[in-house]
mmCIF file with all atom_site columns, C-alpha atoms in Angstrom:
data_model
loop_
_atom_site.group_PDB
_atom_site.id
_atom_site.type_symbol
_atom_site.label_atom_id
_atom_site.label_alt_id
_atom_site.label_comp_id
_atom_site.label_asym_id
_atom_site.label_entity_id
_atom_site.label_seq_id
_atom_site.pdbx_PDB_ins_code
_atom_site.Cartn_x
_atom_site.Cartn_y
_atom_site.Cartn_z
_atom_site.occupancy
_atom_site.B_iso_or_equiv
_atom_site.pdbx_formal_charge
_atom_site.auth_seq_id
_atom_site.auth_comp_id
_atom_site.auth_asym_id
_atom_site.auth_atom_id
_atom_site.pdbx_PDB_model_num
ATOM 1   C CA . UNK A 1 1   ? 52.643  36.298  8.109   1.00 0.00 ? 135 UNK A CA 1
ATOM 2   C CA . UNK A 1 2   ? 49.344  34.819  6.963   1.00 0.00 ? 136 UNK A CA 1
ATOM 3   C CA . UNK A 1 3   ? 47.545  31.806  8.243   1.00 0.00 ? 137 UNK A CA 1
ATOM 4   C CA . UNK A 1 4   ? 44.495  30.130  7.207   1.00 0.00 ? 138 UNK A CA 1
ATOM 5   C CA . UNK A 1 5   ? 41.722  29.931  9.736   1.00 0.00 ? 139 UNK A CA 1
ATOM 6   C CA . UNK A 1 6   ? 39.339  27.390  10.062  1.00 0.00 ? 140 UNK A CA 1
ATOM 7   C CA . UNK A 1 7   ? 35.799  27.694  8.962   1.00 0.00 ? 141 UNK A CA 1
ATOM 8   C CA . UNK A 1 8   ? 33.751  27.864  11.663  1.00 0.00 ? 142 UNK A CA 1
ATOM 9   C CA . UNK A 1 9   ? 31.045  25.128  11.790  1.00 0.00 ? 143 UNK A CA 1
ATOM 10  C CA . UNK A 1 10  ? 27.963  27.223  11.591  1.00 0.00 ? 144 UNK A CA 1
ATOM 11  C CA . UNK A 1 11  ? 29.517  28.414  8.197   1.00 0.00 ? 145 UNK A CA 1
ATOM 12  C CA . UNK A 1 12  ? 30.925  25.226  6.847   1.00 0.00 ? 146 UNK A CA 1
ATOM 13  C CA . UNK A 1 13  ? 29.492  23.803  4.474   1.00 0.00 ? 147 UNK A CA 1
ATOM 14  C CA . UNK A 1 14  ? 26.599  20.671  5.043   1.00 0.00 ? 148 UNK A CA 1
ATOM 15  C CA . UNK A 1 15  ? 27.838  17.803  4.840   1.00 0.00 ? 149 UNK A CA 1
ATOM 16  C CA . UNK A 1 16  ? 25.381  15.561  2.980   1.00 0.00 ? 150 UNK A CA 1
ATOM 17  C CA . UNK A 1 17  ? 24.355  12.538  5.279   1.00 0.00 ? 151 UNK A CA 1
ATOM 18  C CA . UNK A 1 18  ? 24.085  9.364   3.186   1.00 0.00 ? 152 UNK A CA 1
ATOM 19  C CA . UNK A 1 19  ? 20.894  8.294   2.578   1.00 0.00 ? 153 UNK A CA 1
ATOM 20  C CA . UNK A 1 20  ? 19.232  5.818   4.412   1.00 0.00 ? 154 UNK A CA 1
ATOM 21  C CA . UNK A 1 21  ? 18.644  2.655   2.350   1.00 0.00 ? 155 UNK A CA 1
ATOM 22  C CA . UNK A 1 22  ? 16.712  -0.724  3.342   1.00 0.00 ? 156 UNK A CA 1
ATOM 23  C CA . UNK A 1 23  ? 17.184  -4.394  2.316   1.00 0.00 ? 157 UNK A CA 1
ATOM 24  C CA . UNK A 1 24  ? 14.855  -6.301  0.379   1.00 0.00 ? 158 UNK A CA 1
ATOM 25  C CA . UNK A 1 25  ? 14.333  -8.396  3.615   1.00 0.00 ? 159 UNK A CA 1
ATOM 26  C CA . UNK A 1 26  ? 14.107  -5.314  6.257   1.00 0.00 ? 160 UNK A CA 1
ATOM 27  C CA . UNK A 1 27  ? 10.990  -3.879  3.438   1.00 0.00 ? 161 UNK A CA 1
ATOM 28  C CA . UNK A 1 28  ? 9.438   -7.754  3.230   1.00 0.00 ? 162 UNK A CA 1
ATOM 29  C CA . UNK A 1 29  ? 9.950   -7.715  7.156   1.00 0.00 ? 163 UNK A CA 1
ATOM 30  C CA . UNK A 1 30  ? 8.606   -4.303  7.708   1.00 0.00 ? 164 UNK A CA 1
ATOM 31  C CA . UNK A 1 31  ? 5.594   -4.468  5.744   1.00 0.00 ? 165 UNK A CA 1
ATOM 32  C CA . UNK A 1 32  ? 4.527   -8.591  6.007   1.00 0.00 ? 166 UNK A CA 1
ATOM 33  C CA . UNK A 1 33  ? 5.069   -9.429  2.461   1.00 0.00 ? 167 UNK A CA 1
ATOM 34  C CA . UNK A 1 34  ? 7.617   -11.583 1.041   1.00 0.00 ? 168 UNK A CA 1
ATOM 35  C CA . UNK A 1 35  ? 10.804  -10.761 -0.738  1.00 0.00 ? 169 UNK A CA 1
ATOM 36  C CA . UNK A 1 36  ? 8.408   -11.648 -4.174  1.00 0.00 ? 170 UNK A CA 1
ATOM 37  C CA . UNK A 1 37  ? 6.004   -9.267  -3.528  1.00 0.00 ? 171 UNK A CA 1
ATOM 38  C CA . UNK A 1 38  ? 8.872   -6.225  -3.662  1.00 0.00 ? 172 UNK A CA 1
ATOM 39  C CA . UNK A 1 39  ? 10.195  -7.860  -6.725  1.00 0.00 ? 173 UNK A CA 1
ATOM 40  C CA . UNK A 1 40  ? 7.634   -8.005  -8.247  1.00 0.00 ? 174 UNK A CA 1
ATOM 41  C CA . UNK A 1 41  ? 6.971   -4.449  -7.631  1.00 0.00 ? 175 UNK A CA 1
ATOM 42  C CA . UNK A 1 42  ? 10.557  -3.904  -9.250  1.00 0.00 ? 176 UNK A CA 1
ATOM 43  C CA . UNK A 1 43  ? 9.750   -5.788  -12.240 1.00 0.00 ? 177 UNK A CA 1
ATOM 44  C CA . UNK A 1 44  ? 6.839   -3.569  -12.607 1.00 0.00 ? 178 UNK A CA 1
ATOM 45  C CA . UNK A 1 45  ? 8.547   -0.970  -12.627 1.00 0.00 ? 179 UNK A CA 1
ATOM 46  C CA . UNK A 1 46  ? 7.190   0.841   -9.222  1.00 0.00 ? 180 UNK A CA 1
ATOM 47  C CA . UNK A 1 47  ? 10.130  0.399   -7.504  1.00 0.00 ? 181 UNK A CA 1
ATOM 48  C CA . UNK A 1 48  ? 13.796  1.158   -8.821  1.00 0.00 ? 182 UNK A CA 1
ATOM 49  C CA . UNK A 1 49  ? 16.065  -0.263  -6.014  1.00 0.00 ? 183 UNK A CA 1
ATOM 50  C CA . UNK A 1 50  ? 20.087  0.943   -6.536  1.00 0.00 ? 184 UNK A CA 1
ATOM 51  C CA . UNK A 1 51  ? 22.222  -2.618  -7.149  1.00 0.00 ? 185 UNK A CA 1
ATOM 52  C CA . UNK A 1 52  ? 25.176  -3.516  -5.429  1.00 0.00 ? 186 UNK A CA 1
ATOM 53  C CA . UNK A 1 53  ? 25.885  -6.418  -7.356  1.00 0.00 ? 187 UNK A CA 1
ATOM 54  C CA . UNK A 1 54  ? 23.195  -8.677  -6.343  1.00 0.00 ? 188 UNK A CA 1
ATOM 55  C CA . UNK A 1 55  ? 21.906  -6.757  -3.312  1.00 0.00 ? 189 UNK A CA 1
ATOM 56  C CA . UNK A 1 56  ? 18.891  -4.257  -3.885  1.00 0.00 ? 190 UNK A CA 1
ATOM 57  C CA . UNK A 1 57  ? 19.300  -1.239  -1.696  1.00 0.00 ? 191 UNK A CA 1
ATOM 58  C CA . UNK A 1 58  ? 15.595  0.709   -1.389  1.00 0.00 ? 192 UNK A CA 1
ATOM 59  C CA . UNK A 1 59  ? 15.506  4.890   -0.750  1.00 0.00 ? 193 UNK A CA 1
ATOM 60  C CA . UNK A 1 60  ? 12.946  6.336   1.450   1.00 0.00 ? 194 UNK A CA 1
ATOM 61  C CA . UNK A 1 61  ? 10.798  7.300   -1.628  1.00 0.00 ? 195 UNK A CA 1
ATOM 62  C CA . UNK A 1 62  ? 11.079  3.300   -2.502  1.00 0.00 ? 196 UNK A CA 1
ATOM 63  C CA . UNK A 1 63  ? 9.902   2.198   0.960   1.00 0.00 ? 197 UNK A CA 1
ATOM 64  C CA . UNK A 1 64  ? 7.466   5.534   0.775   1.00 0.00 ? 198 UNK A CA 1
ATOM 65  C CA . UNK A 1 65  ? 5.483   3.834   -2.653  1.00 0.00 ? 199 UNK A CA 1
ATOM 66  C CA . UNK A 1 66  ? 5.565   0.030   -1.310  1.00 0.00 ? 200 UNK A CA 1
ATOM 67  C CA . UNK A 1 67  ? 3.429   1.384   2.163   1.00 0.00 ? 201 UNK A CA 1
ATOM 68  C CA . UNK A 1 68  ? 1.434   3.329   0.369   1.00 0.00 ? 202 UNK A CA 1
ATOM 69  C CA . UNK A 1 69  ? 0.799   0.411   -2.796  1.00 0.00 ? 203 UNK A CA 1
ATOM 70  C CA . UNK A 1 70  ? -0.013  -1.892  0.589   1.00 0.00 ? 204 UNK A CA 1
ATOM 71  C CA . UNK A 1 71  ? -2.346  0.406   1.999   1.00 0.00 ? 205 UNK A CA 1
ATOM 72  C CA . UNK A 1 72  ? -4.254  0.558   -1.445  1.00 0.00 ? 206 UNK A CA 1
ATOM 73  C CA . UNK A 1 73  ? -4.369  -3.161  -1.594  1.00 0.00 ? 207 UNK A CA 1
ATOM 74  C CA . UNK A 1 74  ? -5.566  -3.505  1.739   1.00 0.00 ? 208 UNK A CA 1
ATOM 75  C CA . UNK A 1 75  ? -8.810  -1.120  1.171   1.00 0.00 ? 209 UNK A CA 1
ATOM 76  C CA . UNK A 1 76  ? -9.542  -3.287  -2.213  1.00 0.00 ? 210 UNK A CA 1
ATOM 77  C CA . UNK A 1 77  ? -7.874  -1.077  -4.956  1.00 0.00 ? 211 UNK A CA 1
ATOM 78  C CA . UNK A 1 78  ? -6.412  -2.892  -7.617  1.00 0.00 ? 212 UNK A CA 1
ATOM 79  C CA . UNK A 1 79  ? -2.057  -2.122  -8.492  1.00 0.00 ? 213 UNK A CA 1
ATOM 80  C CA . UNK A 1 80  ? -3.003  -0.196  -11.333 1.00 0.00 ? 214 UNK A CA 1
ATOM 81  C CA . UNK A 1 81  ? -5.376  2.199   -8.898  1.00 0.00 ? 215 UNK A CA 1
ATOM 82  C CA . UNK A 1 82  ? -2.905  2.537   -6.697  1.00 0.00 ? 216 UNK A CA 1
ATOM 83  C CA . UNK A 1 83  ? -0.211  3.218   -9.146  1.00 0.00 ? 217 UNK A CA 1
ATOM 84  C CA . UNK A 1 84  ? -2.590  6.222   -10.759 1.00 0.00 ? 218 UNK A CA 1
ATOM 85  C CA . UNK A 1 85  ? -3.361  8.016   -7.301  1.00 0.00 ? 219 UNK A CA 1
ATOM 86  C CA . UNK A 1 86  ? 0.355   7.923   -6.506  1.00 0.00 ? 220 UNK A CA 1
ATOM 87  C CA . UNK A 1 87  ? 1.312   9.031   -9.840  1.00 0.00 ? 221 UNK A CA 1
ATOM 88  C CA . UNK A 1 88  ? -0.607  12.364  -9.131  1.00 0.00 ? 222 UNK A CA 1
ATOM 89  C CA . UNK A 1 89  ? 1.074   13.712  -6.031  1.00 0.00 ? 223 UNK A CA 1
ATOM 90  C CA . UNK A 1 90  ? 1.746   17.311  -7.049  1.00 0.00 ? 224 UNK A CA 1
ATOM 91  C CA . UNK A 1 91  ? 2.393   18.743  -3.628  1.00 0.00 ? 225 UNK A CA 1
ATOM 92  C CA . UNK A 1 92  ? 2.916   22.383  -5.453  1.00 0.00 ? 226 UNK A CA 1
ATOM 93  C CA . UNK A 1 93  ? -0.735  22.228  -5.785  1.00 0.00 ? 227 UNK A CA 1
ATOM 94  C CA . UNK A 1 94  ? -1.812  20.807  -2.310  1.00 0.00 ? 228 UNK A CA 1
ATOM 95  C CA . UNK A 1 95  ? -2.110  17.732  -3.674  1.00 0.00 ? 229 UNK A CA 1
ATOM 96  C CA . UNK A 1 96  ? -5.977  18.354  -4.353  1.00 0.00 ? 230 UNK A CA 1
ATOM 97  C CA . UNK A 1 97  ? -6.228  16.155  -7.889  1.00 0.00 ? 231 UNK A CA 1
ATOM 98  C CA . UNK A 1 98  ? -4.945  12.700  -5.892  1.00 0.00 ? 232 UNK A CA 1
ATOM 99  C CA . UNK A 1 99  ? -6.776  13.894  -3.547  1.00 0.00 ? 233 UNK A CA 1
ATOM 100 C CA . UNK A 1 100 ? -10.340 14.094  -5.119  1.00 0.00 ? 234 UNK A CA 1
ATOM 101 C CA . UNK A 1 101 ? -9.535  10.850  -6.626  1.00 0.00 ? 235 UNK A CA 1
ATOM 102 C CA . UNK A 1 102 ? -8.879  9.063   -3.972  1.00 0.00 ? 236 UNK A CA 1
ATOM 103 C CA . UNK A 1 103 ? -11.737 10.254  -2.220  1.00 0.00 ? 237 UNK A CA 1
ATOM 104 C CA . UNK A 1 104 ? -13.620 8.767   -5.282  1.00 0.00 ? 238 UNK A CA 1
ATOM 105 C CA . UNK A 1 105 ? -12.138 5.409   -5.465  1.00 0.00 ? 239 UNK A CA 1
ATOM 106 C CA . UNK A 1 106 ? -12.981 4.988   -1.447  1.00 0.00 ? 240 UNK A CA 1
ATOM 107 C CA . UNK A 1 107 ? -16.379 5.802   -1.973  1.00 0.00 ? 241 UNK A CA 1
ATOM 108 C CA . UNK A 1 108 ? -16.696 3.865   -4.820  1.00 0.00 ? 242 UNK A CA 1
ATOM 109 C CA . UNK A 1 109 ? -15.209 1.036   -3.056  1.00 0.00 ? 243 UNK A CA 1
ATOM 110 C CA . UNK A 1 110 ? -17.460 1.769   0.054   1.00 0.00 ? 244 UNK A CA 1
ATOM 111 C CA . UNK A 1 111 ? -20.435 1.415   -1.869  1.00 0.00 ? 245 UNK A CA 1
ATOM 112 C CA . UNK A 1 112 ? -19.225 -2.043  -3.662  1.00 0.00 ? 246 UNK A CA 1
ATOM 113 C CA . UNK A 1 113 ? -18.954 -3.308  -0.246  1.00 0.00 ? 247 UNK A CA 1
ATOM 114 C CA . UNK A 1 114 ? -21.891 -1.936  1.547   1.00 0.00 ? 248 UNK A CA 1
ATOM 115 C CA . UNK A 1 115 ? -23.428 -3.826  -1.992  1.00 0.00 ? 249 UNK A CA 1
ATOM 116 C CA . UNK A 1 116 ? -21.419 -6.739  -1.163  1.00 0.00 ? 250 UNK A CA 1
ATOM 117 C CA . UNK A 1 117 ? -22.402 -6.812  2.519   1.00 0.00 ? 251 UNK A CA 1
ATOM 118 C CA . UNK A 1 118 ? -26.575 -6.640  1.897   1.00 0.00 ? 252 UNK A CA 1
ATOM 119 C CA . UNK A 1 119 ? -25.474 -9.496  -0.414  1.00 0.00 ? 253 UNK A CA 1
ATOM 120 C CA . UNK A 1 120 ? -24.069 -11.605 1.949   1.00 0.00 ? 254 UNK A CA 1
ATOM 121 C CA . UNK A 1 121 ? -26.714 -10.519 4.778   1.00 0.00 ? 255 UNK A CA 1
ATOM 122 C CA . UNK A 1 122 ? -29.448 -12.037 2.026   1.00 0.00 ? 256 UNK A CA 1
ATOM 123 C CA . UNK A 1 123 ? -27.502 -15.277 1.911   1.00 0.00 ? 257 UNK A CA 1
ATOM 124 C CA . UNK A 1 124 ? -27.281 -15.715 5.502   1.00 0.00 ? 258 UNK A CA 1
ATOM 125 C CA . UNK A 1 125 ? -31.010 -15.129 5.702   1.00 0.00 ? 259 UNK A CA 1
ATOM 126 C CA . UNK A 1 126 ? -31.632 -18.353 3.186   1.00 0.00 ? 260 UNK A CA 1
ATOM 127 C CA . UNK A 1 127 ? -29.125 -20.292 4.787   1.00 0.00 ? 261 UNK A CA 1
ATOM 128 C CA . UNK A 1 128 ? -31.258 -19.706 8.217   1.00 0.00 ? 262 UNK A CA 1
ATOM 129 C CA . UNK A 1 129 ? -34.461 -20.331 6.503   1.00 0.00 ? 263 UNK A CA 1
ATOM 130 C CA . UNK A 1 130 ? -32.766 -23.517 4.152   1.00 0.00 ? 264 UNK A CA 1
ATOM 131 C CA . UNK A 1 131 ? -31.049 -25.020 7.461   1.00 0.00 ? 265 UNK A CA 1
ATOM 132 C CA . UNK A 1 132 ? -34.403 -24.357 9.875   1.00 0.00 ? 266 UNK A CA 1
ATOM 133 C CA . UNK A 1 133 ? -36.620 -26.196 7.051   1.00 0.00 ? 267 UNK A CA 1
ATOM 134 C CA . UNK A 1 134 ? -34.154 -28.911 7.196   1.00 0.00 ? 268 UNK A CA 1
ATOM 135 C CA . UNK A 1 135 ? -33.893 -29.135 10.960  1.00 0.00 ? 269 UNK A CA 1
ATOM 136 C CA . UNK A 1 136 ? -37.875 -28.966 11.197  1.00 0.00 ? 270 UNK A CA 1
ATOM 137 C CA . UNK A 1 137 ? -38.167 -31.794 8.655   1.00 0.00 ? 271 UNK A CA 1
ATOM 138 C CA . UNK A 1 138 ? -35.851 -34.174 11.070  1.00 0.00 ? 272 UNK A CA 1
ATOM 139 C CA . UNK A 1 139 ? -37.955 -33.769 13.449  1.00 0.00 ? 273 UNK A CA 1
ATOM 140 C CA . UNK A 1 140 ? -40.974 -34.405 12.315  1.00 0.00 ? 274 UNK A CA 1
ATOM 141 C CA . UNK A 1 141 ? -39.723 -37.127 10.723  1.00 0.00 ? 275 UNK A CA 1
ATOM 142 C CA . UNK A 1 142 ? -37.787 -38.172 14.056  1.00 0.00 ? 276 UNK A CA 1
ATOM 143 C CA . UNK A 1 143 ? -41.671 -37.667 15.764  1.00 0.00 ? 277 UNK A CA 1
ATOM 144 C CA . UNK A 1 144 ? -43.143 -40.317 13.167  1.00 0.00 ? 278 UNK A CA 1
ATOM 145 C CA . UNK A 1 145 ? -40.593 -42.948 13.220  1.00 0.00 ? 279 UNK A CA 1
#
């Protein structure tokens, strides 16, 4: 007489767990843009949601690339910049190309907007010295009349 057993669960096979997805509106929601922004992002081609008929349905490594596109924006890179350091993620070699380039771009940028910030310190300083000359010209002219 012969029976079949069942496989116990340490040697069962894994069972895949679905993968998580996220709305256009949960991303938007998530990360403070609109619904446009991620399409756009889609149209560009930096982005590849699945389709459910109309609905988009964005992976981890979607939602991953939109954070990380943000975070570029937010520290004054351009898309394209942002695009190229992401591009180079080659964690078999520790990553050290993106790496090196993104350390370049932030200095870069640092240095645009330490450049930026004298800048604006210099205009500050004229509109002091424009706005005092103006003030001290009332009153004198307030003292003759």
């Amino acid at each position: 007489m012969s029976y079949i057993s069942p496989v116990p669960e340490a040697e069962a096979p894994a069972q895949q767990m679905p993968e998580k997805t996220y709305s256009i509106s949960d991303l938007a929601s998530e990360f403070g843009v609109t619904t446009r922004t991620i399409r756009f992002y889609e149209e560009k081609g930096l982005v590849t949601p699945r389709r459910e008929g109309q609905k988009r349905l964005y992976n981890q490594a979607d939602r991953v690339r939109i954070k990380l596109i943000l975070r570029g924006k937010r520290i004054g890179m351009t898309l394209d910049e942002c695009v190229e350091v992401i591009d180079m993620y080659d964690p078999e070699h520790n990553n050290a190309e993106q790496l090196h380039s993104l350390i370049a771009r932030v200095q870069d940028k640092r240095a645009r907007f330490e450049q930026q910030r004298r800048d604006i310190d210099e205009m500050l300083k004229g509109l002091d010295e424009v706005q005092a000359l103006c003030e001290s010209a009332l009153a004198e002219a307030g003292a003759a009349n």
